[in-house]
Short mmCIF file of C-alpha atoms (C1' of nucleotides) in Angstrom, two decimals:
data_model
loop_
_atom_site.label_atom_id
_atom_site.label_comp_id
_atom_site.label_asym_id
_atom_site.label_seq_id
_atom_site.Cartn_x
_atom_site.Cartn_y
_atom_site.Cartn_z
CA MET A 346 38.20 66.08 -101.69
CA ALA A 347 39.16 63.29 -99.33
CA PRO A 348 42.90 62.80 -98.94
CA GLU A 349 43.25 59.21 -100.03
CA ALA A 350 42.08 58.23 -103.48
CA ALA A 351 38.86 60.19 -103.34
CA VAL A 352 37.22 57.87 -100.86
CA GLN A 353 35.21 59.71 -98.31
CA SER A 354 35.66 58.59 -94.74
CA ASP A 355 33.41 59.15 -91.77
CA LYS A 356 33.13 62.75 -90.72
CA ASN A 357 33.54 61.86 -87.07
CA ASN A 358 36.55 59.60 -87.29
CA ASP A 359 39.63 60.84 -89.06
CA VAL A 360 40.91 57.29 -88.97
CA PRO A 361 37.97 55.11 -89.90
CA ARG A 362 37.47 51.91 -87.97
CA LEU A 363 39.04 48.86 -89.51
CA GLU A 364 35.82 46.89 -89.38
CA ASN A 365 33.94 49.55 -91.33
CA LEU A 366 36.39 49.57 -94.18
CA THR A 367 35.64 47.56 -97.27
CA LEU A 368 38.01 44.74 -98.06
CA SER A 369 39.24 46.46 -101.19
CA GLN A 370 40.14 49.52 -99.11
CA ARG A 371 42.04 47.35 -96.66
CA ALA A 372 43.87 45.63 -99.49
CA HIS A 373 44.61 49.00 -101.04
CA THR A 374 46.15 50.53 -97.93
CA PHE A 375 47.96 47.31 -97.10
CA LEU A 376 49.63 47.07 -100.47
CA ARG A 377 50.29 50.79 -100.47
CA ASP A 378 52.12 50.58 -97.17
CA GLU A 379 54.06 47.53 -98.30
CA ILE A 380 55.19 49.31 -101.44
CA LEU A 381 55.99 52.66 -99.85
CA SER A 382 57.99 51.00 -97.08
CA ASN A 383 59.97 49.07 -99.65
CA ARG A 384 58.93 45.70 -98.26
CA LEU A 385 57.67 45.19 -101.80
CA PRO A 386 60.55 46.67 -103.80
CA PRO A 387 60.13 47.93 -107.38
CA GLY A 388 59.84 45.12 -109.87
CA THR A 389 58.14 42.70 -107.49
CA GLU A 390 55.44 40.67 -109.19
CA LEU A 391 52.04 40.93 -107.57
CA GLN A 392 49.99 37.79 -108.15
CA GLU A 393 46.33 37.99 -107.33
CA VAL A 394 45.92 34.54 -105.82
CA ALA A 395 48.95 34.85 -103.59
CA LEU A 396 47.82 38.24 -102.33
CA SER A 397 44.25 37.09 -101.80
CA GLN A 398 45.44 34.14 -99.70
CA GLN A 399 47.81 36.35 -97.75
CA LEU A 400 45.01 38.75 -96.89
CA GLY A 401 42.30 36.13 -96.56
CA VAL A 402 39.99 37.65 -99.14
CA SER A 403 38.93 36.74 -102.64
CA ARG A 404 40.51 38.12 -105.79
CA GLY A 405 37.86 40.76 -106.41
CA PRO A 406 38.98 43.27 -103.77
CA ILE A 407 42.60 42.55 -104.67
CA ARG A 408 41.96 43.43 -108.30
CA GLU A 409 40.26 46.67 -107.34
CA ALA A 410 43.16 47.58 -105.10
CA LEU A 411 45.69 46.86 -107.84
CA GLY A 412 43.71 48.95 -110.29
CA ARG A 413 43.68 51.92 -107.96
CA LEU A 414 47.37 51.54 -107.21
CA ALA A 415 48.00 51.51 -110.94
CA ALA A 416 46.10 54.77 -111.33
CA GLU A 417 48.25 56.21 -108.54
CA GLY A 418 51.42 55.19 -110.32
CA LEU A 419 52.63 52.74 -107.69
CA VAL A 420 51.93 49.64 -109.74
CA THR A 421 52.16 48.77 -113.40
CA VAL A 422 49.54 46.37 -114.67
CA ARG A 423 50.31 44.64 -117.93
CA PRO A 424 46.96 43.38 -119.22
CA ARG A 425 46.68 39.61 -118.94
CA ARG A 426 50.25 39.40 -117.72
CA GLY A 427 50.03 40.43 -114.12
CA ALA A 428 50.98 43.42 -112.05
CA VAL A 429 54.39 44.51 -110.82
CA VAL A 430 55.52 47.20 -108.40
CA HIS A 431 56.32 50.19 -110.56
CA SER A 432 59.97 51.18 -110.83
CA LEU A 433 61.52 54.47 -111.85
CA SER A 434 64.42 54.72 -114.25
CA SER A 435 67.01 57.33 -113.40
CA GLY A 436 65.56 59.51 -116.15
CA GLU A 437 62.07 59.28 -114.72
CA PHE A 438 63.53 59.98 -111.30
CA LEU A 439 65.06 63.19 -112.61
CA GLU A 440 61.77 64.17 -114.22
CA ALA A 441 59.96 63.61 -110.96
CA TYR A 442 62.52 65.77 -109.21
CA GLN A 443 61.82 68.63 -111.58
CA VAL A 444 58.09 68.42 -110.97
CA ARG A 445 58.69 68.21 -107.26
CA GLU A 446 60.75 71.40 -107.41
CA ALA A 447 57.93 73.28 -109.10
CA LEU A 448 55.41 72.06 -106.54
CA GLU A 449 57.53 72.90 -103.54
CA VAL A 450 58.36 76.34 -104.82
CA LEU A 451 54.65 76.97 -105.10
CA ALA A 452 54.19 75.61 -101.59
CA VAL A 453 56.76 78.01 -100.18
CA ARG A 454 55.26 80.98 -101.99
CA LEU A 455 51.83 80.18 -100.63
CA ALA A 456 52.94 79.17 -97.15
CA VAL A 457 55.26 82.01 -96.18
CA PRO A 458 52.63 84.80 -96.16
CA ARG A 459 50.33 82.58 -94.09
CA LEU A 460 52.94 81.48 -91.60
CA GLY A 461 52.01 82.01 -87.96
CA PRO A 462 54.15 81.39 -84.90
CA GLU A 463 52.97 77.75 -84.65
CA GLY A 464 53.97 77.01 -88.21
CA LEU A 465 57.38 78.56 -87.72
CA ALA A 466 57.86 76.63 -84.49
CA GLU A 467 56.95 73.40 -86.24
CA LEU A 468 59.45 74.05 -89.01
CA GLN A 469 62.09 74.95 -86.45
CA THR A 470 61.55 71.71 -84.52
CA VAL A 471 61.80 69.61 -87.64
CA THR A 472 64.96 71.39 -88.69
CA ASP A 473 66.55 70.85 -85.29
CA THR A 474 65.85 67.11 -85.23
CA MET A 475 67.18 66.91 -88.76
CA ALA A 476 70.41 68.60 -87.67
CA ALA A 477 70.70 66.22 -84.73
CA GLN A 478 70.23 63.14 -86.91
CA ALA A 479 72.77 64.48 -89.39
CA ALA A 480 75.29 65.07 -86.61
CA SER A 481 74.93 61.56 -85.24
CA GLY A 482 74.98 59.97 -88.67
CA HIS A 483 71.49 58.41 -88.53
CA VAL A 484 70.85 58.57 -92.23
CA THR A 485 67.42 56.95 -92.25
CA GLU A 486 66.13 59.19 -89.50
CA PHE A 487 67.74 62.16 -91.20
CA PHE A 488 65.86 61.36 -94.37
CA GLU A 489 62.57 61.10 -92.50
CA ALA A 490 63.06 64.46 -90.81
CA ASN A 491 64.11 65.96 -94.13
CA SER A 492 60.97 64.68 -95.84
CA LEU A 493 58.89 66.02 -93.01
CA PHE A 494 60.37 69.49 -93.45
CA HIS A 495 59.34 69.59 -97.08
CA GLU A 496 55.94 68.08 -96.45
CA THR A 497 55.29 70.56 -93.67
CA PHE A 498 55.74 73.43 -96.09
CA VAL A 499 53.30 71.84 -98.47
CA GLN A 500 50.82 71.40 -95.67
CA LEU A 501 51.24 74.98 -94.50
CA SER A 502 50.51 76.21 -98.01
CA GLY A 503 46.85 75.56 -97.26
CA ASN A 504 46.31 74.31 -100.80
CA GLU A 505 44.79 70.85 -100.56
CA LYS A 506 45.01 70.10 -104.25
CA LEU A 507 48.70 70.84 -104.06
CA GLN A 508 49.00 68.47 -101.13
CA GLU A 509 47.22 65.76 -103.06
CA VAL A 510 49.43 66.09 -106.13
CA TYR A 511 52.56 66.41 -104.03
CA ARG A 512 51.87 63.35 -101.91
CA ARG A 513 51.18 61.25 -104.96
CA LEU A 514 54.49 62.29 -106.46
CA ILE A 515 56.42 61.77 -103.24
CA GLY A 516 54.88 58.33 -102.93
CA GLN A 517 56.55 57.40 -106.18
CA MET A 518 59.90 58.86 -105.18
CA ARG A 519 60.13 57.93 -101.51
CA ARG A 520 61.07 54.32 -102.22
CA TYR A 521 64.27 55.59 -103.80
CA TRP A 522 65.40 57.42 -100.69
CA ARG A 523 68.80 55.74 -100.86
CA ARG A 524 69.33 57.20 -104.27
CA SER A 525 68.15 60.59 -103.01
CA LEU A 526 70.62 60.56 -100.14
CA VAL A 527 73.49 59.49 -102.35
CA LEU A 528 72.76 62.34 -104.72
CA ARG A 529 72.30 64.78 -101.90
CA GLY A 530 75.76 64.14 -100.59
CA ASP A 531 76.78 66.26 -97.61
CA LEU A 532 74.10 66.17 -94.96
CA ARG A 533 75.40 69.25 -93.17
CA ARG A 534 75.11 71.38 -96.26
CA SER A 535 71.54 70.21 -96.57
CA VAL A 536 70.81 71.27 -93.01
CA SER A 537 72.27 74.71 -93.50
CA GLU A 538 70.21 75.15 -96.65
CA HIS A 539 67.10 74.29 -94.70
CA ARG A 540 68.13 76.80 -92.06
CA ALA A 541 68.49 79.48 -94.72
CA ILE A 542 65.05 78.71 -96.10
CA LEU A 543 63.58 78.87 -92.64
CA ARG A 544 65.31 82.19 -91.99
CA ALA A 545 63.86 83.73 -95.14
CA ALA A 546 60.45 82.38 -94.20
CA ARG A 547 60.69 83.90 -90.74
CA GLU A 548 61.51 87.25 -92.32
CA GLY A 549 58.41 86.89 -94.46
CA ASP A 550 60.43 86.99 -97.67
CA ALA A 551 58.49 84.49 -99.73
CA GLU A 552 60.39 85.16 -102.92
CA LYS A 553 63.78 84.59 -101.31
CA ALA A 554 62.57 81.44 -99.57
CA ALA A 555 61.19 80.15 -102.86
CA VAL A 556 64.46 80.72 -104.67
CA LEU A 557 66.42 79.02 -101.90
CA MET A 558 64.06 76.06 -101.98
CA ALA A 559 64.42 75.77 -105.74
CA GLU A 560 68.20 75.76 -105.48
CA HIS A 561 68.06 73.29 -102.62
CA ILE A 562 66.00 70.81 -104.61
CA ARG A 563 68.16 71.33 -107.67
CA VAL A 564 71.29 70.04 -105.91
CA PRO A 565 70.54 66.33 -106.38
CA GLN A 566 69.22 66.98 -109.87
CA ALA A 567 72.50 68.50 -110.94
CA ARG A 568 74.51 65.62 -109.52
CA LEU A 569 72.24 63.08 -111.16
CA GLN A 570 72.62 64.72 -114.54
CA SER A 571 76.40 64.83 -114.25
CA MET A 572 76.61 61.12 -113.35
CA THR A 573 76.49 58.11 -115.59
CA ALA A 574 74.34 55.17 -114.59
CA ASP A 575 77.42 53.19 -113.57
CA GLU A 576 78.73 55.96 -111.36
CA LEU A 577 75.34 56.12 -109.68
CA LEU A 578 75.36 52.39 -108.97
CA GLU A 579 78.88 52.57 -107.61
CA ALA A 580 77.93 55.51 -105.40
CA GLU A 581 74.91 53.63 -104.06
CA ALA A 582 77.10 50.62 -103.31
CA SER A 583 79.64 52.67 -101.39
CA PHE A 584 76.76 54.33 -99.57
CA ASP A 585 75.51 50.92 -98.47
CA ARG A 586 78.96 50.00 -97.20
CA LYS A 587 79.15 53.19 -95.20
CA VAL A 588 75.71 52.75 -93.67
CA SER A 589 76.25 49.12 -92.67
CA GLU A 590 79.40 49.97 -90.75
CA MET B 1338 55.20 55.07 -117.90
CA ALA B 1339 52.22 54.64 -120.18
CA PRO B 1340 50.02 57.70 -120.51
CA GLU B 1341 46.76 56.15 -119.35
CA ALA B 1342 46.66 54.95 -115.77
CA ALA B 1343 49.86 52.94 -115.97
CA VAL B 1344 48.44 50.32 -118.26
CA GLN B 1345 50.89 49.25 -120.90
CA SER B 1346 49.51 49.01 -124.39
CA ASP B 1347 50.83 47.06 -127.32
CA LYS B 1348 54.15 48.26 -128.60
CA ASN B 1349 53.04 48.03 -132.20
CA ASN B 1350 49.74 49.83 -131.98
CA ASP B 1351 49.63 53.25 -130.41
CA VAL B 1352 45.89 52.87 -130.32
CA PRO B 1353 45.27 49.29 -129.22
CA ARG B 1354 42.54 47.37 -130.95
CA LEU B 1355 39.20 47.52 -129.25
CA GLU B 1356 38.86 43.77 -129.19
CA ASN B 1357 42.18 43.33 -127.39
CA LEU B 1358 41.25 45.64 -124.56
CA THR B 1359 39.87 44.20 -121.37
CA LEU B 1360 36.33 45.13 -120.51
CA SER B 1361 37.41 47.13 -117.51
CA GLN B 1362 39.70 49.19 -119.75
CA ARG B 1363 36.85 49.83 -122.14
CA ALA B 1364 34.59 50.81 -119.28
CA HIS B 1365 37.33 53.05 -117.91
CA THR B 1366 37.95 54.96 -121.12
CA PHE B 1367 34.25 55.13 -121.87
CA LEU B 1368 33.38 56.67 -118.53
CA ARG B 1369 36.43 58.90 -118.72
CA ASP B 1370 35.34 60.31 -122.06
CA GLU B 1371 31.79 60.76 -120.87
CA ILE B 1372 32.97 62.68 -117.82
CA LEU B 1373 35.57 64.81 -119.58
CA SER B 1374 33.14 65.76 -122.33
CA ASN B 1375 30.59 66.78 -119.74
CA ARG B 1376 28.00 64.30 -120.96
CA LEU B 1377 28.19 63.11 -117.35
CA PRO B 1378 28.29 66.43 -115.52
CA PRO B 1379 29.70 66.76 -111.98
CA GLY B 1380 27.38 65.38 -109.36
CA THR B 1381 25.89 62.68 -111.58
CA GLU B 1382 25.31 59.44 -109.73
CA LEU B 1383 26.99 56.44 -111.26
CA GLN B 1384 25.11 53.26 -110.48
CA GLU B 1385 26.87 50.03 -111.22
CA VAL B 1386 23.89 48.07 -112.52
CA ALA B 1387 22.78 50.83 -114.85
CA LEU B 1388 26.28 51.25 -116.25
CA SER B 1389 26.80 47.52 -116.65
CA GLN B 1390 23.58 47.22 -118.61
CA GLN B 1391 24.45 50.22 -120.73
CA LEU B 1392 27.83 48.73 -121.64
CA GLY B 1393 26.66 45.13 -121.76
CA VAL B 1394 29.14 43.83 -119.20
CA SER B 1395 28.86 42.64 -115.64
CA ARG B 1396 29.49 44.79 -112.59
CA GLY B 1397 33.04 43.59 -112.01
CA PRO B 1398 34.73 45.59 -114.78
CA ILE B 1399 32.53 48.57 -113.95
CA ARG B 1400 33.69 48.52 -110.36
CA GLU B 1401 37.32 48.38 -111.39
CA ALA B 1402 36.81 51.29 -113.75
CA LEU B 1403 35.12 53.35 -111.06
CA GLY B 1404 37.93 52.60 -108.64
CA ARG B 1405 40.55 53.79 -111.09
CA LEU B 1406 38.56 56.89 -111.94
CA ALA B 1407 38.35 57.61 -108.21
CA ALA B 1408 42.12 57.34 -107.92
CA GLU B 1409 42.38 59.79 -110.83
CA GLY B 1410 40.13 62.25 -109.09
CA LEU B 1411 37.34 62.16 -111.64
CA VAL B 1412 34.91 60.27 -109.46
CA THR B 1413 34.11 60.25 -105.76
CA VAL B 1414 33.14 56.91 -104.32
CA ARG B 1415 31.33 56.96 -101.01
CA PRO B 1416 31.70 53.46 -99.58
CA ARG B 1417 28.43 51.54 -99.70
CA ARG B 1418 26.65 54.62 -100.99
CA GLY B 1419 27.58 54.71 -104.62
CA ALA B 1420 29.82 56.76 -106.86
CA VAL B 1421 29.26 60.26 -108.21
CA VAL B 1422 31.11 62.34 -110.77
CA HIS B 1423 33.47 64.48 -108.77
CA SER B 1424 32.76 68.19 -108.64
CA LEU B 1425 35.05 71.09 -107.84
CA SER B 1426 34.02 73.87 -105.52
CA SER B 1427 35.19 77.31 -106.54
CA GLY B 1428 37.85 77.08 -103.82
CA GLU B 1429 39.17 73.79 -105.19
CA PHE B 1430 39.07 75.27 -108.64
CA LEU B 1431 41.29 78.11 -107.50
CA GLU B 1432 43.67 75.66 -105.84
CA ALA B 1433 43.91 73.67 -109.02
CA TYR B 1434 44.66 76.86 -110.93
CA GLN B 1435 47.59 77.57 -108.64
CA VAL B 1436 49.03 74.11 -109.16
CA ARG B 1437 48.51 74.43 -112.86
CA GLU B 1438 50.44 77.68 -112.89
CA ALA B 1439 53.41 76.04 -111.20
CA LEU B 1440 53.38 73.15 -113.64
CA GLU B 1441 53.12 75.31 -116.73
CA VAL B 1442 55.88 77.63 -115.60
CA LEU B 1443 58.08 74.58 -115.25
CA ALA B 1444 56.99 73.43 -118.70
CA VAL B 1445 57.97 76.76 -120.26
CA ARG B 1446 61.35 76.79 -118.51
CA LEU B 1447 62.10 73.31 -119.77
CA ALA B 1448 60.65 73.73 -123.23
CA VAL B 1449 62.14 77.03 -124.36
CA PRO B 1450 65.79 75.91 -124.41
CA ARG B 1451 64.78 72.80 -126.34
CA LEU B 1452 62.59 74.54 -128.89
CA GLY B 1453 63.40 73.78 -132.51
CA PRO B 1454 61.82 75.34 -135.60
CA GLU B 1455 59.09 72.67 -135.68
CA GLY B 1456 58.07 73.38 -132.11
CA LEU B 1457 57.93 77.10 -132.75
CA ALA B 1458 55.92 76.55 -135.91
CA GLU B 1459 53.47 74.37 -134.02
CA LEU B 1460 53.00 77.01 -131.33
CA GLN B 1461 52.57 79.67 -133.99
CA THR B 1462 49.89 77.69 -135.78
CA VAL B 1463 47.95 77.09 -132.61
CA THR B 1464 48.17 80.77 -131.69
CA ASP B 1465 46.91 81.81 -135.10
CA THR B 1466 43.88 79.54 -135.02
CA MET B 1467 43.17 80.78 -131.52
CA ALA B 1468 43.24 84.36 -132.75
CA ALA B 1469 40.92 83.47 -135.59
CA GLN B 1470 38.41 81.77 -133.29
CA ALA B 1471 38.54 84.73 -130.93
CA ALA B 1472 37.89 87.16 -133.79
CA SER B 1473 34.88 85.22 -135.04
CA GLY B 1474 33.52 84.68 -131.55
CA HIS B 1475 33.63 80.90 -131.56
CA VAL B 1476 34.15 80.52 -127.84
CA THR B 1477 34.22 76.73 -127.67
CA GLU B 1478 36.73 76.44 -130.46
CA PHE B 1479 38.72 79.26 -128.91
CA PHE B 1480 38.89 77.35 -125.68
CA GLU B 1481 40.08 74.21 -127.44
CA ALA B 1482 42.85 76.07 -129.26
CA ASN B 1483 43.80 77.81 -126.05
CA SER B 1484 44.08 74.49 -124.21
CA LEU B 1485 46.13 73.10 -127.02
CA PHE B 1486 48.59 75.97 -126.76
CA HIS B 1487 49.21 75.23 -123.12
CA GLU B 1488 49.35 71.49 -123.59
CA THR B 1489 51.81 71.91 -126.45
CA PHE B 1490 54.23 73.66 -124.15
CA VAL B 1491 53.93 70.86 -121.64
CA GLN B 1492 54.57 68.34 -124.38
CA LEU B 1493 57.57 70.26 -125.69
CA SER B 1494 59.08 70.26 -122.20
CA GLY B 1495 60.08 66.67 -122.86
CA ASN B 1496 59.28 65.76 -119.26
CA GLU B 1497 56.85 62.86 -119.33
CA LYS B 1498 56.15 62.87 -115.63
CA LEU B 1499 55.18 66.50 -115.93
CA GLN B 1500 52.86 65.62 -118.78
CA GLU B 1501 51.26 62.89 -116.71
CA VAL B 1502 50.66 65.15 -113.70
CA TYR B 1503 49.51 68.01 -115.89
CA ARG B 1504 47.03 65.97 -117.87
CA ARG B 1505 45.54 64.52 -114.73
CA LEU B 1506 45.03 68.01 -113.36
CA ILE B 1507 43.62 69.39 -116.59
CA GLY B 1508 41.22 66.48 -116.72
CA GLN B 1509 39.73 67.69 -113.49
CA MET B 1510 39.54 71.31 -114.63
CA ARG B 1511 38.51 70.95 -118.25
CA ARG B 1512 34.90 70.24 -117.43
CA TYR B 1513 34.63 73.71 -115.98
CA TRP B 1514 35.72 75.42 -119.18
CA ARG B 1515 32.71 77.73 -119.04
CA ARG B 1516 33.87 79.00 -115.69
CA SER B 1517 37.39 79.37 -117.07
CA LEU B 1518 36.20 81.46 -119.98
CA VAL B 1519 34.03 83.66 -117.82
CA LEU B 1520 36.96 84.36 -115.53
CA ARG B 1521 39.29 84.90 -118.42
CA GLY B 1522 37.16 87.68 -119.80
CA ASP B 1523 38.54 89.42 -122.86
CA LEU B 1524 39.59 86.87 -125.46
CA ARG B 1525 41.73 89.32 -127.38
CA ARG B 1526 43.83 90.12 -124.35
CA SER B 1527 44.38 86.42 -123.92
CA VAL B 1528 45.56 86.10 -127.50
CA SER B 1529 48.02 88.96 -127.17
CA GLU B 1530 49.38 87.41 -123.98
CA HIS B 1531 49.95 84.17 -125.85
CA ARG B 1532 51.69 86.13 -128.58
CA ALA B 1533 54.00 87.72 -126.03
CA ILE B 1534 54.86 84.35 -124.54
CA LEU B 1535 55.58 82.97 -127.97
CA ARG B 1536 57.77 85.97 -128.79
CA ALA B 1537 59.85 85.46 -125.66
CA ALA B 1538 60.15 81.77 -126.47
CA ARG B 1539 61.32 82.54 -129.97
CA GLU B 1540 63.99 84.81 -128.54
CA GLY B 1541 65.08 81.95 -126.30
CA ASP B 1542 64.35 83.93 -123.16
CA ALA B 1543 63.02 81.14 -120.96
CA GLU B 1544 62.82 83.28 -117.85
CA LYS B 1545 60.79 85.99 -119.52
CA ALA B 1546 58.46 83.46 -121.12
CA ALA B 1547 57.98 81.77 -117.76
CA VAL B 1548 57.09 85.04 -116.05
CA LEU B 1549 54.65 85.93 -118.80
CA MET B 1550 53.04 82.52 -118.56
CA ALA B 1551 52.70 82.84 -114.80
CA GLU B 1552 51.01 86.22 -115.16
CA HIS B 1553 48.79 84.90 -117.91
CA ILE B 1554 47.54 82.04 -115.78
CA ARG B 1555 47.11 84.31 -112.79
CA VAL B 1556 44.54 86.49 -114.58
CA PRO B 1557 41.55 84.19 -113.98
CA GLN B 1558 42.80 83.41 -110.48
CA ALA B 1559 42.74 87.06 -109.52
CA ARG B 1560 39.24 87.53 -110.88
CA LEU B 1561 38.00 84.43 -109.10
CA GLN B 1562 39.37 85.63 -105.79
CA SER B 1563 37.79 89.05 -106.18
CA MET B 1564 34.39 87.57 -106.94
CA THR B 1565 31.76 86.23 -104.60
CA ALA B 1566 30.06 82.97 -105.46
CA ASP B 1567 26.90 84.84 -106.47
CA GLU B 1568 28.76 87.15 -108.80
CA LEU B 1569 30.36 84.11 -110.41
CA LEU B 1570 27.00 82.45 -110.99
CA GLU B 1571 25.59 85.65 -112.43
CA ALA B 1572 28.58 86.01 -114.73
CA GLU B 1573 28.18 82.43 -115.94
CA ALA B 1574 24.52 83.03 -116.62
CA SER B 1575 25.20 86.14 -118.66
CA PHE B 1576 27.92 84.22 -120.48
CA ASP B 1577 25.37 81.58 -121.44
CA ARG B 1578 23.02 84.22 -122.75
CA LYS B 1579 25.76 85.70 -124.88
CA VAL B 1580 26.82 82.35 -126.31
CA SER B 1581 23.32 81.23 -127.19
CA GLU B 1582 22.72 84.36 -129.24
"C1'" DC C 1177 0.69 67.47 -87.70
"C1'" DG C 1178 5.49 65.88 -86.86
"C1'" DG C 1179 8.62 62.37 -85.85
"C1'" DC C 1180 9.71 57.64 -85.03
"C1'" DT C 1181 9.59 52.71 -86.47
"C1'" DG C 1182 9.48 48.79 -89.19
"C1'" DG C 1183 9.63 46.73 -93.51
"C1'" DT C 1184 10.90 46.49 -98.20
"C1'" DA C 1185 13.25 47.45 -102.46
"C1'" DA C 1186 17.45 48.89 -104.55
"C1'" DC C 1187 22.10 49.01 -104.45
"C1'" DT C 1188 26.87 47.95 -103.16
"C1'" DG C 1189 30.46 44.48 -101.44
"C1'" DT C 1190 32.15 39.91 -101.88
"C1'" DT C 1191 32.68 35.34 -103.34
"C1'" DA C 1192 33.44 31.19 -106.11
"C1'" DA C 1193 33.20 29.18 -110.49
"C1'" DC C 1194 33.93 29.54 -115.44
"C1'" DA C 1195 36.45 31.18 -119.62
"C1'" DA C 1196 40.33 32.80 -121.98
"C1'" DT C 1197 45.09 33.86 -122.28
"C1'" DC C 1198 49.87 33.38 -121.36
"C1'" DC C 1199 54.13 30.86 -120.18
"C1'" DG C 1200 57.31 27.10 -119.91
"C1'" DC C 1201 58.59 22.71 -121.48
"C1'" DG C 1202 59.22 18.67 -124.08
"C1'" DC C 1203 58.82 16.77 -128.53
"C1'" DG C 1204 59.51 16.29 -133.24
"C1'" DC C 1205 61.13 18.20 -137.50
"C1'" DG C 1206 64.39 20.19 -140.47
"C1'" DC D 97 71.85 21.28 -132.80
"C1'" DG D 98 68.39 24.93 -133.41
"C1'" DC D 99 63.59 25.99 -133.96
"C1'" DG D 100 58.70 25.75 -134.26
"C1'" DC D 101 54.68 23.26 -132.35
"C1'" DG D 102 51.48 22.11 -129.17
"C1'" DC D 103 50.24 20.73 -124.74
"C1'" DG D 104 49.36 21.47 -119.73
"C1'" DG D 105 49.58 24.22 -115.75
"C1'" DA D 106 49.25 28.62 -113.91
"C1'" DT D 107 47.33 33.11 -113.99
"C1'" DT D 108 44.29 36.75 -115.29
"C1'" DG D 109 39.54 38.35 -116.97
"C1'" DT D 110 34.64 37.88 -116.38
"C1'" DT D 111 30.34 36.46 -114.73
"C1'" DA D 112 26.35 35.45 -111.82
"C1'" DA D 113 24.71 34.61 -107.37
"C1'" DC D 114 24.75 35.68 -102.46
"C1'" DA D 115 25.18 38.72 -98.37
"C1'" DG D 116 24.96 42.97 -96.13
"C1'" DT D 117 23.87 47.95 -96.06
"C1'" DT D 118 21.47 51.95 -97.25
"C1'" DA D 119 17.54 54.64 -98.62
"C1'" DC D 120 12.80 55.24 -98.91
"C1'" DC D 121 8.04 54.92 -97.71
"C1'" DA D 122 3.94 53.80 -95.20
"C1'" DG D 123 1.81 53.64 -91.03
"C1'" DC D 124 1.62 54.31 -86.22
"C1'" DC D 125 2.27 56.87 -81.98
"C1'" DG D 126 2.72 60.97 -79.47
#
DNA sequence: CGGCTGGTAACTGTTAACAATCCGCGCGCG
DNA sequence: CGCGCGCGGATTGTTAACAGTTACCAGCCG
């Protein structure tokens, strides 16, 4: 199965030429990027005419793109009342975290026995950059490196269906990276947890690595459950203050 | 999030009136049902004109439906070359089984601590009908009851995101229920495994139930991995002979 | 006899116009 | 003053026609 929305691309080119793409594909990836990068934050209304003018195409391709995004969970379309960028309540966020935990534990179990020296090196590199970003207080870059660590495990699992499901889920959660970081708390602890997972993986102890990963992902879950909505908002606000310093 | 492709339905009617649905929604659910019920088996070409005539609508709604089905993984659309019902290779089938195992283990872990008497009764009922169908050799009905058992656990987990991900995955696997049954083998063993899971759940031992569920789902996986493609085909053929008796 | 070429038919991609629905606003009524 | 009513603009849903691409087949050339 092709990685993105079951649309086969050319065998020769991993990244198909722009001119060969259909307009609805271009609209799809454009909107997808806009949403995932938070340039279109949750709750934004997506009007077909405005989008079609912005992209210079008619409404047809836009509608197809919106429909696909809806099926991916990035957009909510209310029949006859327009589409909006889908938003996650804190409850849904917690639910997604639980599913993510299950998927990543599977990824670790599958990946560790298959791990070669290249895979281990890759994980090591990612962990090191993550530690560096944490030390210098670059929270955004830290988050990116952190995400990459987890995604690398999923990739190294060799299970493409798992990758597909995982990426879809992450796509829904990624936009709330601020919330994730707030819940995560201490960056250094996070780094040392990653180091422990990597150590277990290097020893070939899949079960231990899986347990450590599960506990690692459960940290933000636990904090989220012990917080009220107001406390979460306050924490996010103070996070913003700290970052903008 | 609404269960079906992020499309909100009326608050008042759980099953929205046919006349209120948009044509693309009708086309979507129609094609979905046709695919899931195997009336449109994997590999079938889906031509827009033919479908639009069959449903009495123009190609626009059909295209939107196909796009959404593609995003759900039920259809593969090859740009400019038409859409086909998506098919799973035996490798992809195995991958899906692994993901399913992870999801169901999560479901059991979440569901068991929440189980009330009604939930237990529901699981018991389903298990009993499954045993009855197994005893009388009604394989199709057995499979339905079996699926229901698993889906009930997912439902009782209370995690809606999990339900969404699970249902999407099952939708891709369900069409291969013959293959599932062949790999499963002895129906009675399957029933007793379900009974053991239910017993652990009744005792409130989430961990034990989760382990049993994992082992239960791993049975067909193991057989699939130990079989060549030819052996699988032969087994399916002999299964057909047995059923048609 | 096999493979290439050109043409044609079928199909997908896209557009613009039409139809129906929803939303906001002012008006009149109670 | 509050509330329903209806009207008009804006927006979504749908259609039919057009444009471009792909697949297939016949016929020709090697």
